[in-house]
Amino acid sequence: MIRWMMARGFSRCTLAAAWIALVAVPLAPVVAEDATAVEGRLSATAKYLSSDELEGRGVGTKGLDLAADYIAEQFRTLGLKTELVDGGPFQTFEMTTGSELGSPNTLTFVGPGGEDGEPRKIELALDEQFTPLAIGGSGTFDLPLVFVGYGITGKDENYDDYEGIDVKDKAVVILRHEPQQANPHSVFNGTDHSEHAPFRRKVSNAFEHGAAAVIFCNDQFEVDKQLASLRKRWQVAVDEIAEASERFKKIEKPSADEWRAYENKIAHLCEDVGKYAEQLDEARDPLLPFRGAGPSASEGRSFPVLSCQRGVLDQIVKQAMGMSLAELEVEMDKGPTPRSAPLEGWRAVGETHVERHEVGVKNVVGVWEGEGPLADETIVIGAHYDHLGYGGSGSAAPGVHEIHNGADDNGSGTTVLIEVARDIVARGKLPRRIVFIAFTGEERGLVGSARYVREPLFPIDKTVAMLNLDMVGRLTDEKLIVHGTGTATEFDALVDRFGKDYGFDITKKPGGFGPSDHSSFYSAKVPVLFFFTGSHKDYHRPSDDFDKLNIPGMRRIAEMVAEIGVTLAKADTRPAYKEVQDMGEIARSGGDRPYFGSIPDFAGDEPGYALSGVAKGGPAARGGLQGGDTIVKFGDSKIGNLEDFDSALRKYKAGDKVPVTVKRDGDEVTLEVTLDPPR
Ligand SMILES: [Zn+2]
Ligand SMILES: [Zn+2]
C-alpha cells in the first residue's frame, strides 16, 4: 500500500499522519478506573516479582518458575487464552546454563624416542598438572603439537603468531596474555591488556586457523606478578611477627593476660605465614581451575580446551626448540617477534569430558484473539521476566553472590505487561490478535524471544508489530526512550503523537536492534517499538530494588502502551516495515573493525555465523550475501560462531577484498566482499 500511495505523490510524513488520523481512538479507557487502584495493583505485582522469594528470577532457580506460574495465573484470570502450547501457557525448552567436568579426562604427551628407541611419554595428573576448561568441549584426540606463542593475530599490531605455521588438525600450545606486558609503550595496549588477551579470543583465533585443540599455559609475566603479590603479603606477616615480638619484649613484667594475647597474636600470624607459604608454592606453577577461563563454551564450540602446567610444557619446548619458555618469551618481547614452531615429534593424546548443564525454561504466553477479517494478523506485546538470580557473569557486581531482585530489570516491564493486558481485555474484542509474552532467558542473550521467533505460535510474516517493555520502572522528569521509531513508516509520527498526549519527554531511536527482546523480532523483519526509562547506577546490581520504582510512572506507561497496542490492532493496514539504514553487527559493533554490514540471526544454532539479513547497500549486500546465509569461512578463517566472525573481521582493513563462504540452501557458495571503513 505504501508504494501505491507514494507513486501518487504522498510524502512519508503526510502518509503517516493520515494513517494515524484514520485509526485515532478516544484516549480514555473504556472502563475508567481510579489511578490509585491501578497503582495498588502494579505495586503488589512488582513487589512480589522482585521479592527475595523469587531469588532474582535466575535461570535454574525455583523463583523463576514461581514467577512463570504467577504470570500465567494473571493471564488466565484476565481472560486471555492460555492453553495454546500443548494445552498450557508455557512454551518450554532447554537452555545451557553452564558446564561440569565429566569423566574420564586424560592427557599424555608422547615424544620422540630416546636412546632406547622407546617414545617418551609424559602422563599428566588431572587437577594437578592439567585440567580441561569449561570453555571447551568433549573429545578424544591424538594430535601433533605446535607452539604458537601467545596465539595472537593482530592486524593493527602487525603481529601474527600463526604466520607461516600450519596448525590444521593439530593441538596448539598457547601462552596466556600477550608480549611486552611490562612495556608501557607496547603495541598491545601498553601495560594494560589488549583485545587479543581474552581466552575466548584466542580460542576463536585457533579455531579459525583450523586447530583441533587448545592447550593454555601461564606466561612468565603472570606467574611473576602473582608471586610478587604473595611474597608481599608473606613479608608483611613476617614483619608483623617481628614487631609484635619487639613490642612484647619492652613490657617489663608481662601479666598473664598480656602473655596470652601475645601468644594468640603470634599463633595467628604464624598461621598466615604458613598459608602464604603454601600459596607461594602453588603459585610457582599454577593451573587454571575448570571454570577459570569462563563458565561455559561459546555456541557451537566443541573442541577440547585445556590448561596445562608450565613446567611440563617447558620440558617439551626445550627438547623440541632448544630453548625454555622463559627464553622464548624474552625473544618474543623483542619487536615483538613471533617465535612459533611445530614441536617436532610430540603429540597430545587423551580425552576430555565436559558436560553441559541443561535446564528447562519457559516463555509464558497469553492470547487475546481478534475478530473479523484481520483476525489472522498478530501483534506481540512482550517483556522478559527473568533476571540474574544470584549474580554471576551478567552482573555489574560479578564477585557478589547475592539476590539480584531486578525490580526495574525487568520486574517493571513484566508488571506493566500484565496491566496492559488487563487494559486491552477491558476494551473487548479488537480486529487483530494480541499475543502477550513474558520471555525467559533474556539476560543470557535474548534466548526466549529468539526461541519464539524460531518457533512462533502464530506466523511471523503475519506478526505486524512487536512492542517490548524492558526497564520501565524508573521514569524521571518524564523522560522515556523509545527505540524502533524507524522500523515502520508510521512509527515516528505515532510515537510523537502518543508521547505528547501522555506528557512524556520522548527520545526517539530509529533502530530496531538493541540489547533486548525486540531485536529478535526485528531480525525477522517485524516492526518494533521498545520502551525504556533509562539506565541507572543500580543496573544489574543487587540494589535494583522495589522501593526505587516509580509506580505512577509505570501506570502511565502501561496506559500509553495499551493505547498504542489498540491503535495498531485497529489500524486499517499493518505498519509498513522499514529497514533502518546504518545497522549491522550490532552485537559487537564499533572499534576500528572494518564495516561488513551483516545482521546476525540470534536464533541460528548451526555451526557458523547465521545472518538474518544484510544492511542495505553495505559490503555484504554488495557482495551478494543475503538473509538466511550462514558464514562458515571468512578469508582463510574458519567461522564457528559470531565471535569467530568478529575476530576474523578484525584481521582486515577497509578496501580489502575477502572471499566469504556461506552455506545457502544446503550448498556452499563463495562470494567476494569488499570491506568498507569502520563506522
Ligand atoms: Zn532487561
Ligand atoms: Zn538486564
mmCIF file with all atom_site columns, N, CA, C and O in Angstrom, residues 92-117:
data_model
loop_
_atom_site.group_PDB
_atom_site.id
_atom_site.type_symbol
_atom_site.label_atom_id
_atom_site.label_alt_id
_atom_site.label_comp_id
_atom_site.label_asym_id
_atom_site.label_entity_id
_atom_site.label_seq_id
_atom_site.pdbx_PDB_ins_code
_atom_site.Cartn_x
_atom_site.Cartn_y
_atom_site.Cartn_z
_atom_site.occupancy
_atom_site.B_iso_or_equiv
_atom_site.pdbx_formal_charge
_atom_site.auth_seq_id
_atom_site.auth_comp_id
_atom_site.auth_asym_id
_atom_site.auth_atom_id
_atom_site.pdbx_PDB_model_num
ATOM 1   N N  . THR A 1 92  ? 7.967  -24.301 26.433 1.00 0.00 ? 92  THR A N  1
ATOM 2   C CA . THR A 1 92  ? 9.124  -24.772 27.205 1.00 0.00 ? 92  THR A CA 1
ATOM 3   C C  . THR A 1 92  ? 10.248 -25.243 26.291 1.00 0.00 ? 92  THR A C  1
ATOM 4   O O  . THR A 1 92  ? 10.005 -25.714 25.186 1.00 0.00 ? 92  THR A O  1
ATOM 5   N N  . PHE A 1 93  ? 11.461 -25.099 26.759 1.00 0.00 ? 93  PHE A N  1
ATOM 6   C CA . PHE A 1 93  ? 12.629 -25.602 26.035 1.00 0.00 ? 93  PHE A CA 1
ATOM 7   C C  . PHE A 1 93  ? 13.818 -25.691 26.982 1.00 0.00 ? 93  PHE A C  1
ATOM 8   O O  . PHE A 1 93  ? 13.740 -25.259 28.126 1.00 0.00 ? 93  PHE A O  1
ATOM 9   N N  . GLU A 1 94  ? 14.896 -26.285 26.491 1.00 0.00 ? 94  GLU A N  1
ATOM 10  C CA . GLU A 1 94  ? 16.088 -26.484 27.314 1.00 0.00 ? 94  GLU A CA 1
ATOM 11  C C  . GLU A 1 94  ? 17.106 -25.384 27.044 1.00 0.00 ? 94  GLU A C  1
ATOM 12  O O  . GLU A 1 94  ? 17.245 -24.916 25.918 1.00 0.00 ? 94  GLU A O  1
ATOM 13  N N  . MET A 1 95  ? 17.824 -24.987 28.079 1.00 0.00 ? 95  MET A N  1
ATOM 14  C CA . MET A 1 95  ? 18.847 -23.963 27.927 1.00 0.00 ? 95  MET A CA 1
ATOM 15  C C  . MET A 1 95  ? 20.124 -24.418 28.616 1.00 0.00 ? 95  MET A C  1
ATOM 16  O O  . MET A 1 95  ? 20.070 -25.019 29.680 1.00 0.00 ? 95  MET A O  1
ATOM 17  N N  . THR A 1 96  ? 21.263 -24.117 28.006 1.00 0.00 ? 96  THR A N  1
ATOM 18  C CA . THR A 1 96  ? 22.535 -24.455 28.644 1.00 0.00 ? 96  THR A CA 1
ATOM 19  C C  . THR A 1 96  ? 22.875 -23.383 29.668 1.00 0.00 ? 96  THR A C  1
ATOM 20  O O  . THR A 1 96  ? 22.888 -22.206 29.350 1.00 0.00 ? 96  THR A O  1
ATOM 21  N N  . THR A 1 97  ? 23.117 -23.792 30.898 1.00 0.00 ? 97  THR A N  1
ATOM 22  C CA . THR A 1 97  ? 23.401 -22.796 31.930 1.00 0.00 ? 97  THR A CA 1
ATOM 23  C C  . THR A 1 97  ? 24.842 -22.841 32.402 1.00 0.00 ? 97  THR A C  1
ATOM 24  O O  . THR A 1 97  ? 25.293 -21.984 33.125 1.00 0.00 ? 97  THR A O  1
ATOM 25  N N  . GLY A 1 98  ? 25.566 -23.859 32.021 1.00 0.00 ? 98  GLY A N  1
ATOM 26  C CA . GLY A 1 98  ? 26.947 -23.935 32.474 1.00 0.00 ? 98  GLY A CA 1
ATOM 27  C C  . GLY A 1 98  ? 27.498 -25.304 32.152 1.00 0.00 ? 98  GLY A C  1
ATOM 28  O O  . GLY A 1 98  ? 26.886 -26.074 31.419 1.00 0.00 ? 98  GLY A O  1
ATOM 29  N N  . SER A 1 99  ? 28.665 -25.593 32.680 1.00 0.00 ? 99  SER A N  1
ATOM 30  C CA . SER A 1 99  ? 29.304 -26.866 32.377 1.00 0.00 ? 99  SER A CA 1
ATOM 31  C C  . SER A 1 99  ? 29.828 -27.508 33.651 1.00 0.00 ? 99  SER A C  1
ATOM 32  O O  . SER A 1 99  ? 30.166 -26.829 34.603 1.00 0.00 ? 99  SER A O  1
ATOM 33  N N  . GLU A 1 100 ? 29.888 -28.823 33.637 1.00 0.00 ? 100 GLU A N  1
ATOM 34  C CA . GLU A 1 100 ? 30.506 -29.589 34.719 1.00 0.00 ? 100 GLU A CA 1
ATOM 35  C C  . GLU A 1 100 ? 31.601 -30.431 34.093 1.00 0.00 ? 100 GLU A C  1
ATOM 36  O O  . GLU A 1 100 ? 31.490 -30.834 32.935 1.00 0.00 ? 100 GLU A O  1
ATOM 37  N N  . LEU A 1 101 ? 32.617 -30.711 34.883 1.00 0.00 ? 101 LEU A N  1
ATOM 38  C CA . LEU A 1 101 ? 33.651 -31.605 34.400 1.00 0.00 ? 101 LEU A CA 1
ATOM 39  C C  . LEU A 1 101 ? 33.157 -33.037 34.541 1.00 0.00 ? 101 LEU A C  1
ATOM 40  O O  . LEU A 1 101 ? 32.810 -33.472 35.637 1.00 0.00 ? 101 LEU A O  1
ATOM 41  N N  . GLY A 1 102 ? 33.074 -33.752 33.425 1.00 0.00 ? 102 GLY A N  1
ATOM 42  C CA . GLY A 1 102 ? 32.668 -35.159 33.471 1.00 0.00 ? 102 GLY A CA 1
ATOM 43  C C  . GLY A 1 102 ? 33.897 -36.037 33.655 1.00 0.00 ? 102 GLY A C  1
ATOM 44  O O  . GLY A 1 102 ? 34.919 -35.589 34.154 1.00 0.00 ? 102 GLY A O  1
ATOM 45  N N  . SER A 1 103 ? 33.817 -37.295 33.232 1.00 0.00 ? 103 SER A N  1
ATOM 46  C CA . SER A 1 103 ? 34.993 -38.155 33.292 1.00 0.00 ? 103 SER A CA 1
ATOM 47  C C  . SER A 1 103 ? 34.863 -39.251 32.235 1.00 0.00 ? 103 SER A C  1
ATOM 48  O O  . SER A 1 103 ? 33.753 -39.542 31.797 1.00 0.00 ? 103 SER A O  1
ATOM 49  N N  . PRO A 1 104 ? 35.959 -39.900 31.802 1.00 0.00 ? 104 PRO A N  1
ATOM 50  C CA . PRO A 1 104 ? 37.327 -39.611 32.253 1.00 0.00 ? 104 PRO A CA 1
ATOM 51  C C  . PRO A 1 104 ? 37.948 -38.445 31.488 1.00 0.00 ? 104 PRO A C  1
ATOM 52  O O  . PRO A 1 104 ? 37.466 -38.071 30.425 1.00 0.00 ? 104 PRO A O  1
ATOM 53  N N  . ASN A 1 105 ? 39.016 -37.886 32.068 1.00 0.00 ? 105 ASN A N  1
ATOM 54  C CA . ASN A 1 105 ? 39.803 -36.861 31.396 1.00 0.00 ? 105 ASN A CA 1
ATOM 55  C C  . ASN A 1 105 ? 41.267 -37.261 31.496 1.00 0.00 ? 105 ASN A C  1
ATOM 56  O O  . ASN A 1 105 ? 41.766 -37.477 32.601 1.00 0.00 ? 105 ASN A O  1
ATOM 57  N N  . THR A 1 106 ? 41.911 -37.385 30.354 1.00 0.00 ? 106 THR A N  1
ATOM 58  C CA . THR A 1 106 ? 43.318 -37.800 30.368 1.00 0.00 ? 106 THR A CA 1
ATOM 59  C C  . THR A 1 106 ? 44.122 -36.936 29.412 1.00 0.00 ? 106 THR A C  1
ATOM 60  O O  . THR A 1 106 ? 43.583 -36.396 28.442 1.00 0.00 ? 106 THR A O  1
ATOM 61  N N  . LEU A 1 107 ? 45.406 -36.791 29.718 1.00 0.00 ? 107 LEU A N  1
ATOM 62  C CA . LEU A 1 107 ? 46.310 -36.097 28.803 1.00 0.00 ? 107 LEU A CA 1
ATOM 63  C C  . LEU A 1 107 ? 47.706 -36.701 28.930 1.00 0.00 ? 107 LEU A C  1
ATOM 64  O O  . LEU A 1 107 ? 48.256 -36.791 30.029 1.00 0.00 ? 107 LEU A O  1
ATOM 65  N N  . THR A 1 108 ? 48.223 -37.156 27.809 1.00 0.00 ? 108 THR A N  1
ATOM 66  C CA . THR A 1 108 ? 49.585 -37.689 27.768 1.00 0.00 ? 108 THR A CA 1
ATOM 67  C C  . THR A 1 108 ? 50.319 -37.021 26.615 1.00 0.00 ? 108 THR A C  1
ATOM 68  O O  . THR A 1 108 ? 49.768 -36.903 25.525 1.00 0.00 ? 108 THR A O  1
ATOM 69  N N  . PHE A 1 109 ? 51.535 -36.555 26.886 1.00 0.00 ? 109 PHE A N  1
ATOM 70  C CA . PHE A 1 109 ? 52.371 -36.055 25.796 1.00 0.00 ? 109 PHE A CA 1
ATOM 71  C C  . PHE A 1 109 ? 53.301 -37.179 25.385 1.00 0.00 ? 109 PHE A C  1
ATOM 72  O O  . PHE A 1 109 ? 54.005 -37.751 26.222 1.00 0.00 ? 109 PHE A O  1
ATOM 73  N N  . VAL A 1 110 ? 53.257 -37.508 24.099 1.00 0.00 ? 110 VAL A N  1
ATOM 74  C CA . VAL A 1 110 ? 54.108 -38.578 23.588 1.00 0.00 ? 110 VAL A CA 1
ATOM 75  C C  . VAL A 1 110 ? 55.170 -37.935 22.704 1.00 0.00 ? 110 VAL A C  1
ATOM 76  O O  . VAL A 1 110 ? 54.841 -37.211 21.761 1.00 0.00 ? 110 VAL A O  1
ATOM 77  N N  . GLY A 1 111 ? 56.456 -38.187 23.039 1.00 0.00 ? 111 GLY A N  1
ATOM 78  C CA . GLY A 1 111 ? 57.543 -37.510 22.338 1.00 0.00 ? 111 GLY A CA 1
ATOM 79  C C  . GLY A 1 111 ? 58.415 -38.449 21.538 1.00 0.00 ? 111 GLY A C  1
ATOM 80  O O  . GLY A 1 111 ? 58.198 -39.664 21.535 1.00 0.00 ? 111 GLY A O  1
ATOM 81  N N  . PRO A 1 112 ? 59.399 -37.890 20.852 1.00 0.00 ? 112 PRO A N  1
ATOM 82  C CA . PRO A 1 112 ? 60.300 -38.697 20.026 1.00 0.00 ? 112 PRO A CA 1
ATOM 83  C C  . PRO A 1 112 ? 61.093 -39.679 20.883 1.00 0.00 ? 112 PRO A C  1
ATOM 84  O O  . PRO A 1 112 ? 61.325 -39.430 22.068 1.00 0.00 ? 112 PRO A O  1
ATOM 85  N N  . GLY A 1 113 ? 61.496 -40.790 20.289 1.00 0.00 ? 113 GLY A N  1
ATOM 86  C CA . GLY A 1 113 ? 62.209 -41.835 21.015 1.00 0.00 ? 113 GLY A CA 1
ATOM 87  C C  . GLY A 1 113 ? 63.552 -41.361 21.547 1.00 0.00 ? 113 GLY A C  1
ATOM 88  O O  . GLY A 1 113 ? 64.225 -40.536 20.929 1.00 0.00 ? 113 GLY A O  1
ATOM 89  N N  . GLY A 1 114 ? 63.944 -41.885 22.682 1.00 0.00 ? 114 GLY A N  1
ATOM 90  C CA . GLY A 1 114 ? 65.254 -41.572 23.245 1.00 0.00 ? 114 GLY A CA 1
ATOM 91  C C  . GLY A 1 114 ? 66.281 -42.560 22.722 1.00 0.00 ? 114 GLY A C  1
ATOM 92  O O  . GLY A 1 114 ? 66.092 -43.159 21.658 1.00 0.00 ? 114 GLY A O  1
ATOM 93  N N  . GLU A 1 115 ? 67.357 -42.763 23.495 1.00 0.00 ? 115 GLU A N  1
ATOM 94  C CA . GLU A 1 115 ? 68.412 -43.668 23.045 1.00 0.00 ? 115 GLU A CA 1
ATOM 95  C C  . GLU A 1 115 ? 67.922 -45.106 22.916 1.00 0.00 ? 115 GLU A C  1
ATOM 96  O O  . GLU A 1 115 ? 68.343 -45.847 22.037 1.00 0.00 ? 115 GLU A O  1
ATOM 97  N N  . ASP A 1 116 ? 66.990 -45.488 23.815 1.00 0.00 ? 116 ASP A N  1
ATOM 98  C CA . ASP A 1 116 ? 66.480 -46.860 23.764 1.00 0.00 ? 116 ASP A CA 1
ATOM 99  C C  . ASP A 1 116 ? 65.444 -47.054 22.653 1.00 0.00 ? 116 ASP A C  1
ATOM 100 O O  . ASP A 1 116 ? 64.915 -48.146 22.465 1.00 0.00 ? 116 ASP A O  1
ATOM 101 N N  . GLY A 1 117 ? 65.143 -45.970 21.917 1.00 0.00 ? 117 GLY A N  1
ATOM 102 C CA . GLY A 1 117 ? 64.193 -46.094 20.811 1.00 0.00 ? 117 GLY A CA 1
ATOM 103 C C  . GLY A 1 117 ? 62.745 -46.017 21.242 1.00 0.00 ? 117 GLY A C  1
ATOM 104 O O  . GLY A 1 117 ? 61.856 -45.842 20.423 1.00 0.00 ? 117 GLY A O  1
#
